Amino acid sequence: MKVIEKVEAIKQQEITATENLEQMYSTIEEKNDDINAFVQLDIEKARKTAEDIDKRIKNNEETGKLAGLVIGIKSNINVEDFIISAASPTLKNYYGSYNATVINRILDEDGVIIGLTNMDEFAAGSSTETSMYGPTNNPKAPGHIPGGSSGGSAAAIAANMCDITLGSDTGGSIRNPASHCGVMGFKPTYGMVSRQGLLDLAMSLDQIGPFANDTTGIGLMLNVICGYDPYDTTTINKQPEDFLKDTTNSTLEGQTIGVVKEFMDITDDKITSQINKSIDDMTSLGAEIKELSFEDINLGLPTYYLINYVEFFSATRKYDGRKYGERIEEVCGAEVARRIEIGSYISQKEFSGKYYNKALQARSLIRNEFNDLLNDVDVIAGPTVPKLPHKIGEEIETMDMYAYDVLTVLANITGIPASSMNSGLVDNIPVGLQLQAKPEDDHKILSTMSALENN
Ligand code: GLN
């Protein structure tokens, strides 16, 4: 059953919100010891919310757009009364004292928040192995990483533990785990969704977005979380149109899909051939394919990581042990320590010309070039991650770990919308198709996903 059909069924009292919740909860009870997607649950609170929704439906009272859907939230988004740890010992005792804007919007629409999901420490990773709660297992490829950093949110959807989850994406953290777990993940245009209440990794790159098993789940959640927020001045001051309209599309007639040669060239051959099948599907659906070239692909990772280090270093200065939890340097893991150390070094005034300013220049260059490419097409399609996920615990060099992000960081550097949906299996492991479009063309991405989904 699609997510939208479930909302309807709950409103029609064919199933109750309580039944939906208990069904999800029993799946969590059964599988979470193995998957480790959820790191905190508040079933009592969720039960009360579901009962209240059922009561209102019975009494013919209004209920919200998400009425009765079970929702999981990444552990770096503030939800009142949960520990908002970002999976770091730094914040292991830090209770959220307020709701992020996205959380208030979900609660206003009667979403049932069941708990918080696992992630890499402070979202700085691509494997969900650096969490203080231990790694998350990939439900679709057991023994392999689920991707990251929002690995718990992707795995929770892949294991049918909830209807929709939220993640955050700074350089791929929604799309990468969506790809490895075979689910849909959507990073909206920068500024489409409020970041108020999100613990920053790198604020000029961070964006909150949804995971679901079908486009109606993505569209429903985008309808709820997108829009202007006076508490986040980077939000776009324009009400987006209905995203559910995009989810009934079944054709790509009249659409031009760009395929970037360099994206395919750096990707493993088996993955590329799977992605080519999806591109063939797009042709059968009526799309015209246009080959594109992006020669500056090698600038993406250095530009991304320089900006990430500097902004992350600055964001962590508040974790000095006085107001929030522990002093970060004393308790954090190796990857977070590396970013703080290098971030502090390159943030020094005498080096800014050498590193940070260069990164900002490269950022403008990438933005201009990528936007030029997007001028000629509706959507760019290609692989999400160039490699298959490794086995949990396997030693991976830092640079190899960073290289997982080569295809996803560009959307954050440029601020454009991007998604991942399952293309198929390679060696029995899901592989994601990434779709990218011009800023504020989020609708085009969703309707393309819908055409492929309904194919
Ligand atoms: N893997 C990237 C990083 O470690 C992306 C993380 C993210 O998007 N939060 O910075």
Short mmCIF file of C-alpha atoms and ligand atoms in Angstrom, two decimals:
data_model
loop_
_atom_site.label_atom_id
_atom_site.label_comp_id
_atom_site.label_asym_id
_atom_site.label_seq_id
_atom_site.Cartn_x
_atom_site.Cartn_y
_atom_site.Cartn_z
CA MET A 1 0.00 0.00 0.00
CA LYS A 2 1.36 3.43 -0.91
CA VAL A 3 1.78 5.94 1.88
CA ILE A 4 -1.02 8.16 0.56
CA GLU A 5 -3.37 5.18 0.42
CA LYS A 6 -2.58 4.41 4.03
CA VAL A 7 -3.44 7.97 5.12
CA GLU A 8 -6.75 7.60 3.28
CA ALA A 9 -7.40 4.19 4.85
CA ILE A 10 -6.78 5.66 8.30
CA LYS A 11 -9.13 8.57 7.60
CA GLN A 12 -11.78 6.09 6.35
CA GLN A 13 -11.25 3.99 9.51
CA GLU A 14 -10.31 0.95 7.46
CA ILE A 15 -7.25 0.78 9.66
CA THR A 16 -6.67 2.79 12.80
CA ALA A 17 -3.66 4.94 13.59
CA THR A 18 -3.15 2.68 16.59
CA GLU A 19 -3.07 -0.45 14.46
CA ASN A 20 -0.56 1.14 12.12
CA LEU A 21 1.61 2.15 15.04
CA GLU A 22 1.46 -1.30 16.69
CA GLN A 23 2.31 -2.97 13.40
CA MET A 24 5.40 -0.76 12.99
CA TYR A 25 6.35 -1.18 16.62
CA SER A 26 6.25 -4.96 16.39
CA THR A 27 8.51 -4.81 13.32
CA ILE A 28 10.92 -2.61 15.28
CA GLU A 29 10.81 -5.03 18.23
CA GLU A 30 11.47 -7.92 15.92
CA LYS A 31 14.25 -6.42 13.80
CA ASN A 32 15.91 -3.54 15.58
CA ASP A 33 18.37 -5.64 17.60
CA ASP A 34 19.84 -6.72 14.31
CA ILE A 35 19.36 -3.53 12.24
CA ASN A 36 19.98 -0.83 14.89
CA ALA A 37 18.05 1.75 12.88
CA PHE A 38 16.34 3.26 15.94
CA VAL A 39 18.42 4.44 18.87
CA GLN A 40 15.57 5.82 20.99
CA LEU A 41 11.85 5.13 21.08
CA ASP A 42 8.97 6.73 22.93
CA ILE A 43 6.19 4.26 22.31
CA GLU A 44 3.99 5.56 25.14
CA LYS A 45 3.90 9.05 23.73
CA ALA A 46 3.35 7.69 20.20
CA ARG A 47 0.46 5.55 21.48
CA LYS A 48 -1.22 8.58 23.05
CA THR A 49 -0.85 10.55 19.82
CA ALA A 50 -2.29 7.69 17.75
CA GLU A 51 -5.23 7.20 20.14
CA ASP A 52 -6.03 10.89 20.01
CA ILE A 53 -5.99 10.80 16.18
CA ASP A 54 -8.31 7.77 16.13
CA LYS A 55 -10.68 9.50 18.51
CA ARG A 56 -10.82 12.60 16.35
CA ILE A 57 -11.39 10.58 13.20
CA LYS A 58 -14.26 8.72 14.91
CA ASN A 59 -15.79 12.04 15.93
CA ASN A 60 -15.52 13.35 12.38
CA GLU A 61 -13.08 16.04 13.47
CA GLU A 62 -10.40 17.39 11.15
CA THR A 63 -7.06 15.61 11.11
CA GLY A 64 -3.80 16.58 9.46
CA LYS A 65 -2.05 15.53 6.27
CA LEU A 66 0.09 12.92 8.04
CA ALA A 67 -2.66 11.62 10.33
CA GLY A 68 -1.58 8.31 11.79
CA LEU A 69 1.66 7.85 9.82
CA VAL A 70 4.61 6.61 11.85
CA ILE A 71 7.63 8.87 11.55
CA GLY A 72 11.30 8.45 12.53
CA ILE A 73 13.67 11.38 12.99
CA LYS A 74 17.45 11.55 12.60
CA SER A 75 19.19 12.11 15.93
CA ASN A 76 20.52 15.55 14.97
CA ILE A 77 17.08 17.22 14.75
CA ASN A 78 15.64 18.65 17.96
CA VAL A 79 12.58 16.83 19.28
CA GLU A 80 11.40 17.80 22.72
CA ASP A 81 12.14 15.25 25.46
CA PHE A 82 14.41 13.04 23.37
CA ILE A 83 18.18 12.98 23.75
CA ILE A 84 19.53 14.94 20.79
CA SER A 85 22.99 13.43 20.69
CA ALA A 86 23.87 13.49 16.99
CA ALA A 87 25.20 10.04 17.92
CA SER A 88 28.10 11.69 19.80
CA PRO A 89 29.19 11.13 23.40
CA THR A 90 29.55 14.95 23.47
CA LEU A 91 25.77 15.24 23.75
CA LYS A 92 24.88 11.89 25.26
CA ASN A 93 22.89 13.55 28.04
CA TYR A 94 21.51 16.50 26.08
CA TYR A 95 17.73 16.56 26.11
CA GLY A 96 15.98 18.48 23.36
CA SER A 97 14.14 21.31 25.08
CA TYR A 98 12.27 22.46 21.98
CA ASN A 99 11.05 21.17 18.65
CA ALA A 100 12.77 22.01 15.39
CA THR A 101 10.46 23.79 12.94
CA VAL A 102 10.11 20.60 10.87
CA ILE A 103 9.03 18.71 13.99
CA ASN A 104 6.35 21.27 14.86
CA ARG A 105 5.08 21.04 11.31
CA ILE A 106 4.93 17.22 11.48
CA LEU A 107 3.09 17.31 14.82
CA ASP A 108 0.66 19.95 13.54
CA GLU A 109 -0.22 17.54 10.71
CA ASP A 110 -0.72 14.61 13.13
CA GLY A 111 2.41 12.62 12.28
CA VAL A 112 3.18 10.04 14.98
CA ILE A 113 6.84 10.39 15.92
CA ILE A 114 8.00 7.05 17.28
CA GLY A 115 11.70 7.71 17.86
CA LEU A 116 15.11 8.81 16.73
CA THR A 117 17.33 7.08 14.21
CA ASN A 118 21.01 6.23 14.08
CA MET A 119 23.61 8.27 12.20
CA ASP A 120 27.31 8.97 11.89
CA GLU A 121 28.65 11.13 14.72
CA PHE A 122 27.59 14.73 13.95
CA ALA A 123 26.59 13.52 10.45
CA ALA A 124 30.25 13.44 9.46
CA GLY A 125 30.44 10.21 7.53
CA SER A 126 29.04 7.96 4.82
CA SER A 127 28.61 4.64 6.59
CA THR A 128 26.82 5.07 9.96
CA GLU A 129 29.74 3.22 11.55
CA THR A 130 30.97 6.17 13.64
CA SER A 131 27.88 6.37 15.86
CA MET A 132 28.27 6.01 19.63
CA TYR A 133 25.31 3.62 19.37
CA GLY A 134 27.25 1.26 17.10
CA PRO A 135 26.74 0.67 13.38
CA THR A 136 23.43 0.21 11.56
CA ASN A 137 23.01 -2.92 9.47
CA ASN A 138 21.70 -2.70 5.91
CA PRO A 139 18.30 -4.46 5.79
CA LYS A 140 18.60 -5.07 2.03
CA ALA A 141 22.24 -6.22 2.11
CA PRO A 142 22.84 -7.68 5.57
CA GLY A 143 26.40 -7.30 6.84
CA HIS A 144 27.00 -4.24 4.66
CA ILE A 145 26.88 -0.61 5.70
CA PRO A 146 23.55 1.14 5.07
CA GLY A 147 25.41 4.24 3.87
CA GLY A 148 25.36 7.47 5.78
CA SER A 149 25.24 9.61 7.54
CA SER A 150 21.45 9.15 7.80
CA GLY A 151 21.84 5.36 7.75
CA GLY A 152 19.27 4.73 10.49
CA SER A 153 16.59 6.75 8.70
CA ALA A 154 17.15 4.86 5.44
CA ALA A 155 17.33 1.45 7.13
CA ALA A 156 14.13 2.14 9.10
CA ILE A 157 12.29 2.63 5.80
CA ALA A 158 13.97 -0.35 4.13
CA ALA A 159 12.96 -2.58 7.07
CA ASN A 160 9.37 -1.22 7.11
CA MET A 161 9.77 0.10 10.64
CA CYS A 162 7.95 3.33 9.83
CA ASP A 163 6.22 5.18 7.00
CA ILE A 164 8.47 8.21 6.55
CA THR A 165 11.72 9.34 8.13
CA LEU A 166 13.70 12.55 8.10
CA GLY A 167 17.40 12.80 7.45
CA SER A 168 19.86 15.59 6.75
CA ASP A 169 22.08 15.93 3.71
CA THR A 170 25.26 18.01 3.71
CA GLY A 171 27.18 16.16 1.03
CA GLY A 172 24.96 13.19 0.30
CA SER A 173 23.75 11.92 3.66
CA ILE A 174 20.18 11.40 2.47
CA ARG A 175 20.93 10.16 -1.03
CA ASN A 176 23.85 7.87 -0.19
CA PRO A 177 21.97 5.71 2.36
CA ALA A 178 18.83 5.81 0.19
CA SER A 179 20.95 4.32 -2.58
CA HIS A 180 22.50 1.56 -0.45
CA CYS A 181 19.21 0.65 1.25
CA GLY A 182 17.10 0.69 -1.92
CA VAL A 183 14.65 3.37 -0.78
CA MET A 184 13.76 6.88 -1.90
CA GLY A 185 15.54 9.86 -0.40
CA PHE A 186 15.09 13.50 -1.33
CA LYS A 187 17.32 16.51 -0.67
CA PRO A 188 15.28 19.63 -1.44
CA THR A 189 16.70 22.86 -2.84
CA TYR A 190 18.77 24.67 -0.19
CA GLY A 191 16.37 26.97 1.64
CA MET A 192 13.24 24.98 0.81
CA VAL A 193 13.12 23.44 4.29
CA SER A 194 13.87 25.20 7.55
CA ARG A 195 17.07 24.15 9.32
CA GLN A 196 16.00 25.71 12.60
CA GLY A 197 16.61 23.04 15.23
CA LEU A 198 19.03 20.98 13.12
CA LEU A 199 22.48 20.52 14.66
CA ASP A 200 24.79 21.96 12.00
CA LEU A 201 27.41 19.96 10.23
CA ALA A 202 28.10 22.71 7.68
CA MET A 203 25.34 25.27 7.59
CA SER A 204 25.79 26.50 4.03
CA LEU A 205 25.42 22.91 2.77
CA ASP A 206 22.99 21.25 5.22
CA GLN A 207 19.43 20.44 4.20
CA ILE A 208 16.72 18.34 5.86
CA GLY A 209 14.70 15.95 3.68
CA PRO A 210 12.54 12.81 3.71
CA PHE A 211 12.93 9.07 3.07
CA ALA A 212 10.05 6.80 2.06
CA ASN A 213 9.33 3.68 0.04
CA ASP A 214 7.30 5.53 -2.60
CA THR A 215 6.93 9.02 -4.05
CA THR A 216 3.65 9.70 -2.24
CA GLY A 217 5.49 9.42 1.10
CA ILE A 218 8.14 11.84 -0.18
CA GLY A 219 5.53 14.24 -1.62
CA LEU A 220 3.40 14.21 1.52
CA MET A 221 6.37 15.01 3.74
CA LEU A 222 7.65 17.72 1.39
CA ASN A 223 4.20 19.33 1.51
CA VAL A 224 4.52 19.44 5.29
CA ILE A 225 8.12 20.55 5.80
CA CYS A 226 8.78 22.89 2.84
CA GLY A 227 8.15 26.59 3.14
CA TYR A 228 9.29 29.83 4.67
CA ASP A 229 10.30 29.92 8.33
CA PRO A 230 10.86 33.27 10.04
CA TYR A 231 13.32 31.48 12.37
CA ASP A 232 15.58 30.49 9.47
CA THR A 233 16.44 33.46 7.32
CA THR A 234 17.91 31.24 4.60
CA THR A 235 14.50 29.77 3.82
CA ILE A 236 12.95 30.75 0.50
CA ASN A 237 10.01 33.09 0.98
CA LYS A 238 7.62 31.39 -1.41
CA GLN A 239 4.97 28.75 -0.78
CA PRO A 240 5.79 25.68 -2.88
CA GLU A 241 3.05 24.06 -4.95
CA ASP A 242 1.48 20.72 -4.04
CA PHE A 243 4.07 17.93 -4.31
CA LEU A 244 1.45 15.18 -4.36
CA LYS A 245 0.43 16.35 -7.84
CA ASP A 246 3.84 15.18 -9.07
CA THR A 247 3.36 11.67 -7.75
CA THR A 248 0.75 10.59 -10.32
CA ASN A 249 2.96 11.24 -13.32
CA SER A 250 3.49 8.35 -15.69
CA THR A 251 5.28 9.85 -18.68
CA LEU A 252 8.52 11.63 -19.52
CA GLU A 253 7.19 12.86 -22.86
CA GLY A 254 8.75 16.24 -23.66
CA GLN A 255 11.43 15.92 -20.94
CA THR A 256 15.13 16.15 -21.66
CA ILE A 257 17.31 14.06 -19.37
CA GLY A 258 21.01 14.88 -19.14
CA VAL A 259 23.60 12.16 -18.62
CA VAL A 260 27.01 13.43 -17.53
CA LYS A 261 29.84 11.42 -19.07
CA GLU A 262 32.28 11.98 -16.18
CA PHE A 263 29.73 10.74 -13.61
CA MET A 264 29.48 7.47 -15.47
CA ASP A 265 33.23 7.20 -16.07
CA ILE A 266 34.20 7.31 -12.39
CA THR A 267 31.56 4.77 -11.37
CA ASP A 268 32.05 0.99 -11.12
CA ASP A 269 31.11 -0.68 -14.39
CA LYS A 270 28.45 -2.94 -12.92
CA ILE A 271 26.72 0.06 -11.36
CA THR A 272 26.94 2.01 -14.61
CA SER A 273 25.27 -0.77 -16.56
CA GLN A 274 22.42 -0.88 -14.04
CA ILE A 275 22.04 2.91 -14.28
CA ASN A 276 21.98 2.62 -18.07
CA LYS A 277 18.95 0.35 -17.72
CA SER A 278 17.13 3.10 -15.83
CA ILE A 279 18.14 5.57 -18.53
CA ASP A 280 16.71 3.20 -21.15
CA ASP A 281 13.50 3.10 -19.12
CA MET A 282 13.43 6.88 -19.25
CA THR A 283 13.75 6.76 -23.03
CA SER A 284 10.85 4.29 -23.22
CA LEU A 285 8.82 6.69 -21.12
CA GLY A 286 9.33 9.34 -23.81
CA ALA A 287 12.36 11.27 -22.56
CA GLU A 288 15.03 12.57 -24.83
CA ILE A 289 18.55 11.84 -23.57
CA LYS A 290 21.29 14.41 -23.91
CA GLU A 291 24.92 13.66 -23.18
CA LEU A 292 26.67 16.30 -21.06
CA SER A 293 30.18 16.83 -19.80
CA PHE A 294 31.31 18.26 -16.47
CA GLU A 295 35.03 18.56 -16.60
CA ASP A 296 35.54 20.05 -13.15
CA ILE A 297 34.32 16.96 -11.38
CA ASN A 298 37.65 16.67 -9.54
CA LEU A 299 37.08 20.02 -7.84
CA GLY A 300 33.97 18.78 -6.04
CA LEU A 301 35.46 16.82 -3.15
CA PRO A 302 38.26 19.24 -2.15
CA THR A 303 35.86 22.17 -2.34
CA TYR A 304 33.26 20.34 -0.28
CA TYR A 305 35.62 19.12 2.42
CA LEU A 306 37.38 22.46 2.86
CA ILE A 307 34.06 24.24 3.37
CA ASN A 308 32.79 21.41 5.56
CA TYR A 309 35.87 21.49 7.85
CA VAL A 310 35.76 25.26 8.33
CA GLU A 311 32.02 25.47 8.96
CA PHE A 312 32.00 22.38 11.17
CA PHE A 313 34.92 23.66 13.24
CA SER A 314 33.03 26.88 13.82
CA ALA A 315 29.79 25.02 14.69
CA THR A 316 31.57 22.88 17.29
CA ARG A 317 32.96 25.82 19.29
CA LYS A 318 29.80 25.84 21.38
CA TYR A 319 30.54 22.29 22.59
CA ASP A 320 33.12 23.48 25.06
CA GLY A 321 31.61 21.59 27.97
CA ARG A 322 30.01 24.64 29.59
CA LYS A 323 26.53 24.83 28.12
CA TYR A 324 26.12 21.59 26.20
CA GLY A 325 27.40 18.26 27.41
CA GLU A 326 31.06 17.39 27.24
CA ARG A 327 33.98 19.21 25.70
CA ILE A 328 33.88 17.79 22.19
CA GLU A 329 37.63 17.27 21.73
CA GLU A 330 37.74 15.11 24.84
CA VAL A 331 35.14 12.56 23.84
CA CYS A 332 34.57 12.61 20.08
CA GLY A 333 35.59 9.94 17.60
CA ALA A 334 38.46 10.05 15.13
CA GLU A 335 36.60 11.53 12.13
CA VAL A 336 35.08 14.39 14.13
CA ALA A 337 38.49 15.05 15.73
CA ARG A 338 40.11 15.17 12.30
CA ARG A 339 37.61 17.74 11.05
CA ILE A 340 38.04 19.93 14.11
CA GLU A 341 41.82 19.79 13.87
CA ILE A 342 42.04 20.54 10.16
CA GLY A 343 39.16 23.03 10.38
CA SER A 344 40.94 24.96 13.09
CA TYR A 345 44.14 25.00 11.06
CA ILE A 346 42.63 26.25 7.83
CA SER A 347 40.42 28.75 9.64
CA GLN A 348 43.48 30.66 10.80
CA LYS A 349 43.56 34.06 9.20
CA GLU A 350 46.97 33.65 7.60
CA PHE A 351 45.80 30.56 5.69
CA SER A 352 42.40 31.76 4.55
CA GLY A 353 43.70 32.89 1.14
CA LYS A 354 45.31 29.55 0.62
CA TYR A 355 42.39 27.30 1.48
CA TYR A 356 38.99 28.69 2.42
CA ASN A 357 38.88 31.57 -0.06
CA LYS A 358 40.05 29.22 -2.78
CA ALA A 359 37.26 26.82 -1.85
CA LEU A 360 34.73 29.64 -2.09
CA GLN A 361 36.04 30.57 -5.53
CA ALA A 362 35.83 26.96 -6.64
CA ARG A 363 32.31 26.83 -5.25
CA SER A 364 31.22 29.71 -7.51
CA LEU A 365 32.89 28.10 -10.47
CA ILE A 366 31.17 24.75 -9.87
CA ARG A 367 27.84 26.47 -9.29
CA ASN A 368 28.07 28.41 -12.56
CA GLU A 369 29.18 25.44 -14.62
CA PHE A 370 26.64 23.08 -13.16
CA ASN A 371 23.81 25.56 -13.61
CA ASP A 372 24.88 25.99 -17.24
CA LEU A 373 24.55 22.24 -17.74
CA LEU A 374 21.13 22.28 -16.14
CA ASN A 375 19.98 25.03 -18.50
CA ASP A 376 19.91 22.54 -21.36
CA VAL A 377 17.97 19.74 -19.64
CA ASP A 378 15.09 19.18 -17.22
CA VAL A 379 16.85 16.68 -15.00
CA ILE A 380 20.32 15.14 -14.80
CA ALA A 381 20.24 11.38 -14.17
CA GLY A 382 23.13 9.19 -13.06
CA PRO A 383 24.49 7.04 -10.28
CA THR A 384 24.20 8.20 -6.65
CA VAL A 385 27.30 6.45 -5.28
CA PRO A 386 30.18 5.23 -7.47
CA LYS A 387 30.78 2.04 -5.46
CA LEU A 388 28.85 -0.69 -3.67
CA PRO A 389 28.70 -0.42 0.13
CA HIS A 390 31.52 -2.13 2.03
CA LYS A 391 31.09 -4.70 4.78
CA ILE A 392 30.52 -3.30 8.26
CA GLY A 393 33.85 -2.96 10.07
CA GLU A 394 36.02 -3.22 6.96
CA GLU A 395 39.02 -0.86 7.14
CA ILE A 396 38.50 1.98 4.68
CA GLU A 397 41.07 4.74 4.14
CA THR A 398 39.74 8.23 4.86
CA MET A 399 40.19 9.36 1.27
CA ASP A 400 38.35 6.29 -0.02
CA MET A 401 35.49 6.99 2.38
CA TYR A 402 35.35 10.60 1.15
CA ALA A 403 35.32 9.34 -2.44
CA TYR A 404 31.87 7.80 -1.86
CA ASP A 405 30.60 11.40 -1.93
CA VAL A 406 32.03 12.46 -5.28
CA LEU A 407 28.67 12.33 -7.06
CA THR A 408 26.53 13.77 -4.26
CA VAL A 409 28.50 16.80 -2.98
CA LEU A 410 27.86 18.83 -6.14
CA ALA A 411 24.18 19.32 -5.28
CA ASN A 412 25.13 20.70 -1.85
CA ILE A 413 27.87 22.94 -3.23
CA THR A 414 25.38 24.39 -5.72
CA GLY A 415 22.25 24.21 -3.52
CA ILE A 416 20.21 22.34 -6.14
CA PRO A 417 17.59 19.67 -5.38
CA ALA A 418 18.62 16.02 -5.75
CA SER A 419 17.17 12.62 -4.98
CA SER A 420 17.98 8.95 -5.07
CA MET A 421 15.65 6.09 -5.93
CA ASN A 422 16.35 2.43 -6.42
CA SER A 423 17.55 1.55 -9.91
CA GLY A 424 17.96 -2.18 -9.31
CA LEU A 425 20.37 -4.67 -7.80
CA VAL A 426 24.05 -5.26 -8.46
CA ASP A 427 25.44 -8.40 -6.78
CA ASN A 428 22.18 -8.47 -4.84
CA ILE A 429 22.83 -5.01 -3.38
CA PRO A 430 20.58 -2.03 -4.19
CA VAL A 431 21.98 0.70 -6.41
CA GLY A 432 20.51 4.19 -6.52
CA LEU A 433 19.66 6.40 -9.47
CA GLN A 434 20.39 10.03 -8.66
CA LEU A 435 18.28 12.82 -10.17
CA GLN A 436 19.30 16.46 -10.00
CA ALA A 437 17.63 19.63 -11.30
CA LYS A 438 17.82 23.44 -11.21
CA PRO A 439 17.21 25.27 -7.92
CA GLU A 440 13.50 25.14 -7.03
CA ASP A 441 12.85 22.48 -9.70
CA ASP A 442 12.15 19.94 -6.95
CA HIS A 443 8.83 19.18 -8.64
CA LYS A 444 10.57 18.01 -11.81
CA ILE A 445 12.63 15.54 -9.82
CA LEU A 446 9.63 14.14 -8.00
CA SER A 447 7.58 13.78 -11.16
CA THR A 448 10.47 12.00 -12.88
CA MET A 449 10.70 9.63 -9.92
CA SER A 450 6.97 9.07 -10.18
CA ALA A 451 7.12 8.23 -13.89
CA LEU A 452 9.83 5.64 -13.22
CA GLU A 453 8.00 4.26 -10.19
CA ASN A 454 4.72 3.86 -12.08
CA ASN A 455 6.52 2.30 -15.04
N1 GLN B 1 29.89 11.97 3.78
C1 GLN B 1 29.83 13.41 3.77
C2 GLN B 1 30.65 13.94 4.92
O1 GLN B 1 31.14 13.13 5.66
C3 GLN B 1 28.41 13.87 3.81
C4 GLN B 1 27.83 13.93 5.15
C5 GLN B 1 26.44 14.48 5.16
O2 GLN B 1 25.84 14.70 4.11
N2 GLN B 1 25.97 14.78 6.35
O3 GLN B 1 30.81 15.12 5.10
#
